[in-house]
Short mmCIF file of C-alpha atoms in Angstrom, two decimals:
data_model
loop_
_atom_site.label_atom_id
_atom_site.label_comp_id
_atom_site.label_asym_id
_atom_site.label_seq_id
_atom_site.Cartn_x
_atom_site.Cartn_y
_atom_site.Cartn_z
CA MET A 1 98.31 121.53 90.11
CA THR A 2 101.57 122.01 91.78
CA GLY A 3 101.79 125.68 91.32
CA GLY A 4 104.48 125.39 88.68
CA TYR A 5 106.91 123.94 91.19
CA ASN A 6 109.01 121.87 88.79
CA ALA A 7 110.85 120.17 91.48
CA PHE A 8 107.84 118.12 92.09
CA GLN A 9 107.08 117.27 88.42
CA THR A 10 107.45 113.53 89.20
CA LEU A 11 104.87 113.75 91.94
CA ALA A 12 102.56 115.70 89.71
CA ILE A 13 102.83 113.22 86.88
CA ALA A 14 102.24 110.29 89.22
CA ASN A 15 99.27 112.09 90.69
CA THR A 16 97.64 112.35 87.19
CA SER A 17 98.25 108.59 86.76
CA MET A 18 96.68 107.81 90.07
CA GLY A 19 93.65 109.99 89.21
CA ALA A 20 93.21 108.33 85.78
CA HIS A 21 93.47 104.81 87.26
CA GLN A 22 91.08 105.87 90.00
CA THR A 23 88.50 107.05 87.42
CA TRP A 24 88.99 103.66 85.52
CA LEU A 25 88.43 101.76 88.78
CA ASP A 26 85.32 103.81 89.55
CA ALA A 27 83.99 103.06 86.12
CA LEU A 28 84.76 99.42 86.44
CA ALA A 29 82.99 99.24 89.85
CA ASP A 30 79.86 100.92 88.23
CA ASN A 31 80.01 98.46 85.32
CA ILE A 32 80.23 95.46 87.58
CA ALA A 33 77.60 96.73 89.91
CA ASN A 34 75.09 96.97 86.99
CA ILE A 35 76.12 93.61 85.34
CA ASN A 36 72.63 92.21 86.36
CA THR A 37 70.73 95.43 85.51
CA TYR A 38 68.09 94.54 83.05
CA GLU A 39 66.03 96.97 81.05
CA PRO A 40 62.88 96.57 79.00
CA THR A 41 63.42 96.05 75.37
CA THR A 42 61.68 99.31 74.64
CA GLY A 43 64.58 101.20 76.08
CA ASN A 44 68.35 101.11 76.01
CA ALA A 45 70.35 98.63 77.99
CA PHE A 46 72.65 99.78 80.80
CA GLN A 47 75.78 101.14 79.00
CA ALA A 48 79.07 100.17 80.51
CA GLN A 49 81.55 103.07 80.76
CA TYR A 50 85.25 102.96 79.69
CA PRO A 51 87.38 106.05 80.30
CA ILE A 52 89.64 107.20 77.41
CA PHE A 53 93.02 108.17 78.39
CA GLN A 54 95.33 110.61 76.60
CA ALA A 55 98.92 111.78 77.34
CA ARG A 56 99.05 115.28 78.77
CA GLU A 57 101.30 117.86 77.14
CA GLY A 58 104.36 118.20 79.38
CA GLY A 59 103.86 114.93 81.24
CA GLY A 60 100.94 113.07 82.84
CA VAL A 61 97.75 111.56 81.58
CA ASP A 62 94.23 112.85 81.24
CA VAL A 63 90.81 111.24 81.12
CA ILE A 64 89.45 113.04 78.02
CA GLY A 65 86.26 111.22 77.74
CA VAL A 66 84.18 108.03 78.36
CA ALA A 67 83.28 105.46 75.84
CA ASP A 68 79.94 103.79 76.31
CA SER A 69 79.16 100.21 75.45
CA ASP A 70 76.41 99.26 72.90
CA PRO A 71 73.01 100.69 74.03
CA GLN A 72 71.43 97.66 72.30
CA GLY A 73 73.00 95.38 74.92
CA ARG A 74 72.17 91.68 74.69
CA MET A 75 68.65 90.46 74.22
CA VAL A 76 68.14 87.82 76.92
CA GLN A 77 65.10 85.63 77.36
CA MET A 78 63.72 86.05 80.85
CA PRO A 79 60.06 85.36 81.00
CA ASP A 80 60.00 85.64 84.78
CA ASN A 81 61.45 89.18 84.77
CA PRO A 82 58.66 91.74 85.33
CA LEU A 83 60.40 93.91 82.68
CA ALA A 84 60.18 91.25 80.00
CA ASP A 85 58.18 92.02 76.83
CA GLU A 86 55.45 89.80 75.38
CA ASN A 87 58.08 87.32 73.96
CA GLY A 88 59.92 87.14 77.27
CA TYR A 89 62.96 89.28 76.29
CA VAL A 90 64.82 91.85 78.40
CA ARG A 91 67.93 93.86 77.51
CA ALA A 92 70.97 92.77 79.53
CA PRO A 93 74.10 95.04 79.48
CA ASP A 94 76.72 94.20 77.00
CA ILE A 95 79.36 93.56 79.69
CA ASP A 96 81.90 90.73 79.83
CA MET A 97 82.54 89.98 83.62
CA ALA A 98 85.82 88.27 82.76
CA SER A 99 86.98 91.35 80.76
CA GLU A 100 85.92 93.65 83.60
CA MET A 101 87.83 91.59 86.16
CA GLY A 102 90.93 91.61 83.91
CA GLN A 103 90.56 95.49 83.58
CA ILE A 104 90.33 95.78 87.31
CA ILE A 105 93.68 94.05 87.73
CA MET A 106 95.12 96.30 85.11
CA ALA A 107 93.80 99.52 86.62
CA GLN A 108 94.85 98.38 90.12
CA ARG A 109 98.36 97.50 89.00
CA GLY A 110 98.48 100.81 87.20
CA PHE A 111 97.50 102.67 90.45
CA GLN A 112 100.11 100.70 92.35
CA ALA A 113 102.80 101.49 89.82
CA ALA A 114 101.98 105.29 90.12
CA THR A 115 102.05 104.99 93.96
CA SER A 116 105.41 103.31 93.56
CA ILE A 117 106.67 106.27 91.52
CA THR A 118 105.75 108.55 94.33
CA ARG A 119 107.63 106.49 96.74
CA SER A 120 110.72 106.66 94.57
CA ALA A 121 110.33 110.32 94.15
CA GLN A 122 110.18 110.78 97.92
CA THR A 123 113.31 108.77 98.35
CA GLU A 124 114.94 110.81 95.66
CA TYR A 125 113.99 114.03 97.39
CA ASP A 126 115.27 112.74 100.85
CA THR A 127 118.56 111.76 99.05
CA ALA A 128 118.88 115.16 97.60
CA LEU A 129 118.32 116.85 100.87
CA GLN A 130 121.16 114.76 102.44
CA ILE A 131 123.63 116.54 100.12
CA GLY A 132 126.18 118.50 102.19
CA LYS A 133 125.07 117.07 105.52
CA MET B 1 142.08 136.90 88.19
CA THR B 2 138.35 137.55 88.12
CA VAL B 3 137.48 133.90 88.30
CA PRO B 4 136.90 133.70 92.11
CA VAL B 5 134.42 136.41 91.96
CA PRO B 6 131.84 134.63 89.92
CA GLY B 7 132.60 131.60 91.91
CA ILE B 8 131.31 133.14 95.10
CA THR B 9 128.06 134.26 93.46
CA MET B 10 126.98 130.84 92.47
CA PRO B 11 123.14 131.52 92.34
CA THR B 12 123.57 134.68 90.42
CA MET B 13 123.46 133.30 86.86
CA PRO B 14 120.83 135.78 85.84
CA THR B 15 123.11 138.62 86.67
CA MET B 16 125.15 138.21 83.59
CA PRO B 17 124.28 141.80 82.53
CA THR B 18 126.79 142.95 85.21
CA MET B 19 129.51 141.18 83.14
CA PRO B 20 130.01 144.22 80.82
CA THR B 21 131.28 146.19 83.85
CA MET B 22 134.12 143.85 84.06
CA PRO B 23 136.29 145.66 81.54
CA SER B 24 136.37 148.46 84.09
CA LEU B 25 138.81 146.35 86.13
CA ASP B 26 141.84 147.58 84.09
CA PRO B 27 145.15 147.59 85.89
CA THR B 28 144.64 151.06 87.16
CA ASN B 29 141.93 149.84 89.43
CA ASP B 30 142.69 147.54 92.33
CA VAL B 31 140.67 144.37 91.63
CA LEU B 32 139.75 143.91 95.28
CA GLY B 33 138.83 147.56 95.64
CA THR B 34 135.62 148.77 97.26
CA GLY B 35 133.92 149.34 93.87
CA ALA B 36 134.16 145.74 92.77
CA ALA B 37 133.37 144.41 96.18
CA GLN B 38 130.31 146.55 96.58
CA ALA B 39 129.01 145.51 93.11
CA VAL B 40 129.49 141.81 93.92
CA GLN B 41 127.84 142.26 97.33
CA GLY B 42 125.01 144.22 95.88
CA THR B 43 124.10 141.66 93.15
CA SER B 44 124.52 138.60 95.15
CA GLY B 45 122.63 140.11 98.10
CA THR B 46 119.57 141.14 96.15
CA ASP B 47 119.54 137.84 94.20
CA PHE B 48 119.71 135.73 97.28
CA ALA B 49 117.04 137.75 98.95
CA GLN B 50 114.88 137.36 95.85
CA LEU B 51 115.55 133.57 95.67
CA LEU B 52 114.63 133.25 99.40
CA SER B 53 111.53 135.28 99.03
CA GLN B 54 110.39 133.38 96.01
CA GLY B 55 111.18 130.11 97.83
CA ILE B 56 109.12 131.21 100.84
CA ASP B 57 106.29 132.19 98.65
CA ASN B 58 106.29 128.90 96.88
CA LEU B 59 106.50 127.14 100.25
CA GLN B 60 103.60 129.12 101.47
CA GLY B 61 101.47 128.27 98.43
CA LEU B 62 102.22 124.53 98.86
CA GLN B 63 101.36 124.58 102.52
CA ASN B 64 98.17 126.49 101.84
CA ASN B 65 97.20 123.97 99.25
CA ALA B 66 97.97 121.12 101.63
CA SER B 67 96.06 122.81 104.37
CA ASN B 68 92.94 123.28 102.14
CA LEU B 69 93.03 119.69 101.02
CA ALA B 70 93.38 118.58 104.70
CA VAL B 71 90.34 120.48 105.58
CA GLN B 72 88.57 118.92 102.59
CA ALA B 73 89.65 115.47 103.74
CA ALA B 74 88.33 116.16 107.25
CA THR B 75 85.04 117.46 106.03
CA GLY B 76 84.56 114.63 103.49
CA ASP B 77 84.68 116.94 100.36
CA LEU B 78 87.98 115.44 99.19
CA ASP B 79 87.54 113.95 95.68
CA SER B 80 90.74 111.99 95.45
CA ILE B 81 92.94 110.92 98.29
CA GLN B 82 96.06 111.12 96.18
CA ASP B 83 95.58 114.88 95.72
CA TYR B 84 96.06 115.29 99.35
CA THR B 85 98.84 112.94 99.95
CA VAL B 86 100.77 114.32 97.01
CA ALA B 87 100.20 117.92 98.17
CA SER B 88 101.19 117.15 101.73
CA THR B 89 104.35 115.37 100.59
CA GLU B 90 105.22 118.39 98.34
CA ALA B 91 104.72 120.76 101.35
CA SER B 92 106.75 118.51 103.68
CA VAL B 93 109.74 118.18 101.13
CA ALA B 94 109.66 121.93 100.39
CA THR B 95 109.68 122.72 104.12
CA GLN B 96 112.67 120.34 104.65
CA LEU B 97 114.36 121.98 101.75
CA ALA B 98 113.85 125.43 103.13
CA VAL B 99 115.14 124.33 106.47
CA THR B 100 118.19 122.63 104.91
CA LEU B 101 118.97 125.82 102.99
CA ARG B 102 118.53 127.85 106.13
CA ASN B 103 120.95 125.57 108.03
CA GLN B 104 123.44 125.69 105.20
CA ALA B 105 123.34 129.43 105.10
CA VAL B 106 123.79 129.76 108.82
CA SER B 107 126.58 127.22 108.69
CA ALA B 108 128.35 129.31 106.02
CA PHE B 109 127.81 132.41 107.96
CA ASN B 110 129.32 130.85 111.05
CA GLN B 111 132.32 129.57 109.26
CA ILE B 112 132.97 133.11 107.94
CA MET B 113 132.56 134.53 111.37
CA GLN B 114 134.89 132.04 112.94
CA MET B 115 137.64 132.93 110.33
CA GLN B 116 140.81 133.97 111.88
CA ILE B 117 141.71 137.48 110.85
#
């Protein structure tokens, strides 16, 4: 990513962290966007996506996959819904809004922390460049 | 006696293979003779040139990377903003470092040139 320029390892690591948290935020946005997406009982419910992080060899973090929520979802009685079956049921996604909002805060704070790391790294580089002046 | 010579060639740690030539500095040779001086000049000169060349190559690569990402940002093809900001920071800091090194080298050269003989 940085062409093997080890002087910028801090920035490269922080970059992977920002990318991972960005992926998490994207997934959460998609989950929340579809929290009211209902599917007929004949098919799968909308599956929320949760990225799986793994530490990278040599520093950093990778998104190695995505975990999907239960395809069964929650059976909800909605007789007015045009997708409802003869008993009035539809499949709602198995998403907990409170949990999603909590995760958004975690992802956003993680992104902010990584940004703060880049700021510290820049200060560090500036300080090093002042040596001998 | 030979301590000041490695002291001058600070960036020449990889040139340790030249150390076996040190035993040739027996008392019959003058330590500051032309042979020793040329050897030191030769090794330090090529090494500094190599370091400079590698540094410029690295700098060029970082700047190319940042330029490509800047074009992607302008055309809307950029996937993640932080890729560009990090790349541009790297290029900027590396350029500052190169300029600082050049200034220090010129400063050292000027100090030597102003030396009273």
